C-alpha positions as CSV (number, residue, x, y, z in Angstrom):
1,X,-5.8,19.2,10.2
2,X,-2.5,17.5,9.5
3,X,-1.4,14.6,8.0
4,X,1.0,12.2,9.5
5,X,3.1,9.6,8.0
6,X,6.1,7.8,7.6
7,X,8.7,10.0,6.5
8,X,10.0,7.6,3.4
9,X,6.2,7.2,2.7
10,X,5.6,11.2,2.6
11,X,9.0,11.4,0.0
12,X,7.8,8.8,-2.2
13,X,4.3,10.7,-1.8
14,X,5.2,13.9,-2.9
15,X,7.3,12.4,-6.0
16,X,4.9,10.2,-7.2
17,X,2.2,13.6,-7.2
18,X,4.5,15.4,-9.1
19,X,5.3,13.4,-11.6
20,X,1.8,12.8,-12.0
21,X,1.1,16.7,-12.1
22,X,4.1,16.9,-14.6
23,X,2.0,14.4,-17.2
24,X,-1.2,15.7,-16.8
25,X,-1.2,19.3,-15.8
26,X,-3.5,18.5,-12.4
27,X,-3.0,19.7,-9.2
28,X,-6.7,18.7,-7.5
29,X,-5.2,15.4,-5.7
30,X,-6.1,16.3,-2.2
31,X,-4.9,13.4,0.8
32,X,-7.8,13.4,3.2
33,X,-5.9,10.5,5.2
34,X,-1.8,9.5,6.6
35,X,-1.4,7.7,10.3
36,X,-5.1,6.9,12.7
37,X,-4.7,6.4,16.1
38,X,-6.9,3.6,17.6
39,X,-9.0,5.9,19.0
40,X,-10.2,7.8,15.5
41,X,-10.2,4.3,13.8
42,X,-13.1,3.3,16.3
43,X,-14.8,6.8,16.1
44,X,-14.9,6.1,12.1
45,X,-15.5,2.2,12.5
46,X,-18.2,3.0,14.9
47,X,-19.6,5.7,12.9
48,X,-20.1,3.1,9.6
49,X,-21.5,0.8,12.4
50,X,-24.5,3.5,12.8
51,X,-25.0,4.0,8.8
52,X,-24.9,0.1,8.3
53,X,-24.8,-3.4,9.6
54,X,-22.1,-5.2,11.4
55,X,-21.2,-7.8,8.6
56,X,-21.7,-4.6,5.5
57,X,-19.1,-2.1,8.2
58,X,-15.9,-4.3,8.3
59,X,-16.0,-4.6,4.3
60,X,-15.7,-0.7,4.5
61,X,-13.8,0.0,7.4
62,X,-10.9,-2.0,9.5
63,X,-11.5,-2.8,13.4
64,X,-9.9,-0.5,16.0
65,X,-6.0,-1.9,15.9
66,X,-6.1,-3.7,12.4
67,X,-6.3,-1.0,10.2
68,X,-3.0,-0.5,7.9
69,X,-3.8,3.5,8.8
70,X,-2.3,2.6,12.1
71,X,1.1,1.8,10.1
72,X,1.7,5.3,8.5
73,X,1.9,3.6,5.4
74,X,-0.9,3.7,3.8
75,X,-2.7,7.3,2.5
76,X,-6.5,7.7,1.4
77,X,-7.0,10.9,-1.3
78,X,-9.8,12.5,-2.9
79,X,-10.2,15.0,-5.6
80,X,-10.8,18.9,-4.9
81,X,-13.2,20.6,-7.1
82,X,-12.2,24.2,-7.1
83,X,-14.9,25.2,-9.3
84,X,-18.2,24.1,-7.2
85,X,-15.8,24.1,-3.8
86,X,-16.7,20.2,-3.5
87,X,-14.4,17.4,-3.2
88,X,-15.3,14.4,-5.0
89,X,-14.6,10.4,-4.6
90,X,-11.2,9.6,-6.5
91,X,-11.9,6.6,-8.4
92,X,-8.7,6.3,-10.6
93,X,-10.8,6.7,-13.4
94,X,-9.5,8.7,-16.5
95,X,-6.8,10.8,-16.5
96,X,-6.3,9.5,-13.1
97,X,-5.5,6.3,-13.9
98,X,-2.2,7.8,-14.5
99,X,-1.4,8.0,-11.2
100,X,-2.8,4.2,-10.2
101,X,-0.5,2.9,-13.3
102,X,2.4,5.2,-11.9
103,X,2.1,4.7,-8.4
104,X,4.3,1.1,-7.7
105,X,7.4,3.1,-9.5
106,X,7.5,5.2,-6.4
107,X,6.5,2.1,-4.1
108,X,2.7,2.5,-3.4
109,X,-0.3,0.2,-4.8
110,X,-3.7,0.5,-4.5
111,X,-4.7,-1.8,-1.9
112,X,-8.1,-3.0,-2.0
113,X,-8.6,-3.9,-5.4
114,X,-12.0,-5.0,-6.9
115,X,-10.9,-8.3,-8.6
116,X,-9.5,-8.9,-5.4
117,X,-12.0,-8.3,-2.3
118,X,-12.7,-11.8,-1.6
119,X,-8.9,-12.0,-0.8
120,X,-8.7,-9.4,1.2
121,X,-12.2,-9.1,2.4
122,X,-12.7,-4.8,1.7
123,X,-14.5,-3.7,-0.8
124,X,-12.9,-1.7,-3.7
125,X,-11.1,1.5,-2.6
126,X,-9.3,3.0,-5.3
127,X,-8.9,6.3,-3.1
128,X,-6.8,3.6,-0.8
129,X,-3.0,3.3,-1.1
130,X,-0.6,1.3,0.6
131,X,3.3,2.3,0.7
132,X,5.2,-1.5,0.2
133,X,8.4,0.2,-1.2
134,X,10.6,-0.7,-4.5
135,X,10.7,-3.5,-5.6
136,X,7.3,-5.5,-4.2
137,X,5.5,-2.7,-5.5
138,X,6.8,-3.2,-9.1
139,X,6.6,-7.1,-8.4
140,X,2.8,-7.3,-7.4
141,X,1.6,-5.0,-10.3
142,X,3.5,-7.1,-13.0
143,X,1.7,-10.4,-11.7
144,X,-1.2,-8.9,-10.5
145,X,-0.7,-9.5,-6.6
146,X,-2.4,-8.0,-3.8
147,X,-0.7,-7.9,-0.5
148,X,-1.6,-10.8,0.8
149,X,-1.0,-12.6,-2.7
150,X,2.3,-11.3,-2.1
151,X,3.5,-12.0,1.1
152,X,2.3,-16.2,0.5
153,X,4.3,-15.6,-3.0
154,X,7.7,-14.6,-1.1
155,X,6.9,-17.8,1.5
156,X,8.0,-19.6,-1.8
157,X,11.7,-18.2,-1.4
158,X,13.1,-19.1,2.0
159,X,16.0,-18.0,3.2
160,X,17.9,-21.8,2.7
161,X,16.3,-21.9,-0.9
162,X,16.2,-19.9,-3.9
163,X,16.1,-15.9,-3.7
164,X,13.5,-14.2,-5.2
165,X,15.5,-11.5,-8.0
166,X,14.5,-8.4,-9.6
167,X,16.0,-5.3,-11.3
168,X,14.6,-1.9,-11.5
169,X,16.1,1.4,-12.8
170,X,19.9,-0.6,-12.9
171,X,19.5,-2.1,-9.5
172,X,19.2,-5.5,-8.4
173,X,16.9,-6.8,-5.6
174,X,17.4,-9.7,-3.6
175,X,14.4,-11.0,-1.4
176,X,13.8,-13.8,0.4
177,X,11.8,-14.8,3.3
178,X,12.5,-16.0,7.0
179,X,10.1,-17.8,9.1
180,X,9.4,-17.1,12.8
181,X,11.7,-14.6,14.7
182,X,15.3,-15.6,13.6
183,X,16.1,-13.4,10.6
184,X,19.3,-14.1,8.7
185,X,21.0,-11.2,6.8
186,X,24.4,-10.2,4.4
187,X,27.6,-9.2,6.6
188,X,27.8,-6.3,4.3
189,X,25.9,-4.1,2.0
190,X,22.2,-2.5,2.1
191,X,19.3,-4.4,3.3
192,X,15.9,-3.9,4.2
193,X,14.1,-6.3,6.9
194,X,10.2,-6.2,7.4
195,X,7.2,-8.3,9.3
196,X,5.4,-9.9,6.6
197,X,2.2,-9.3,9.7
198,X,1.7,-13.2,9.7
199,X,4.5,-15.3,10.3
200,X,8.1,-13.9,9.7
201,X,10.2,-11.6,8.0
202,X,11.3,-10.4,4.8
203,X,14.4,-9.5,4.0
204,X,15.5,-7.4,0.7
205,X,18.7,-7.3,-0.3
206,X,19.8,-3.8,-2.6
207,X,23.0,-4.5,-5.2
């Protein structure tokens, strides 16, 4: 069946597989998962529901309507074994590791971290990544964010206060954050707004 995506997030996809294949030679990376509907999120969410209890499910799969699938930015991938004609659980382990520590220079992080699932109440899923873009990918693997780390981080830089700044590959980023529904950006020049999915909107500024 297909998978379906954002189109930036299926760019950024594609590069960040190649470059990977172009350091390591390997070419089994298979995506098993792009955009769910609401309807296949509650076939899956009741399926876990079946193999295990209520309070054990939601650690392993999102509610009908709150799972980042829904977006079309977020992919789940597994490893093909061409040998046994099996696929196998990715688990960033070993060579693959390259592609977690390479993944937030083409935007994406692995979501649901380990050292981080009391945060964001999922168990690990290193097969799990999440499309945030340039530069809050780079930012929340250099301080060891998760998303929702992140997005009370940039709370911290309101629009009428100090801008949050970063460079990257000889660009500059501007970012700050504006609460509730009245976003306030540049007359001129490229900018990115987004719904921080809580309370606001971030804006990023590109120089």
């Amino acid at each position: 069946s297909s998978i379906i995506m954002k189109e930036d997030v299926a760019i950024a996809l594609n590069d960040l597989l190649n470059h990977f294949y172009k350091k390591t030679g390997i070419s089994t990376i298979n995506v098993t998962s792009g955009y769910r509907s609401y309807d296949l999120q509650k076939t899956l969410y009741e399926k876990e529901l079946l193999e295990t209890d209520s309070e054990e499910a939601v650690h392993w799969v999102a509610k009908p309507g709150y799972s980042e699938h829904h977006s079309g930015y977020a992919v789940d991938i597994n490893v093909i074994d061409g040998y046994n004609n099996v696929t196998l659980e990715y688990t960033g382990d070993g060579e693959f590791k390259k592609l977690n520590d390479s993944a937030p220079d083409y935007g994406f992080v692995v979501r649901y971290q380990e050292s981080k699932k009391n945060i964001t109440g999922i168990y690990y899923e290193p097969w799990h990544f999440r499309y945030v873009g340039i530069p809050h990918s780079k930012i929340m693997q250099e301080m060891n964010f998760c998303f929702e780390e992140y997005i009370d981080f940039l709370k911290t830089y309101p629009i009428d206060g100090k801008h949050l700044k970063y460079t990257f590959k000889n660009k500059t980023y501007e970012i700050y954050y504006c609460k509730g529904y009245n976003v306030y950006v540049p007359k001129s020049g490229e900018y990115e707004i987004s719904g921080n999915n809580v309370d606001g909107f971030i804006v990023t500024i590109t120089k």
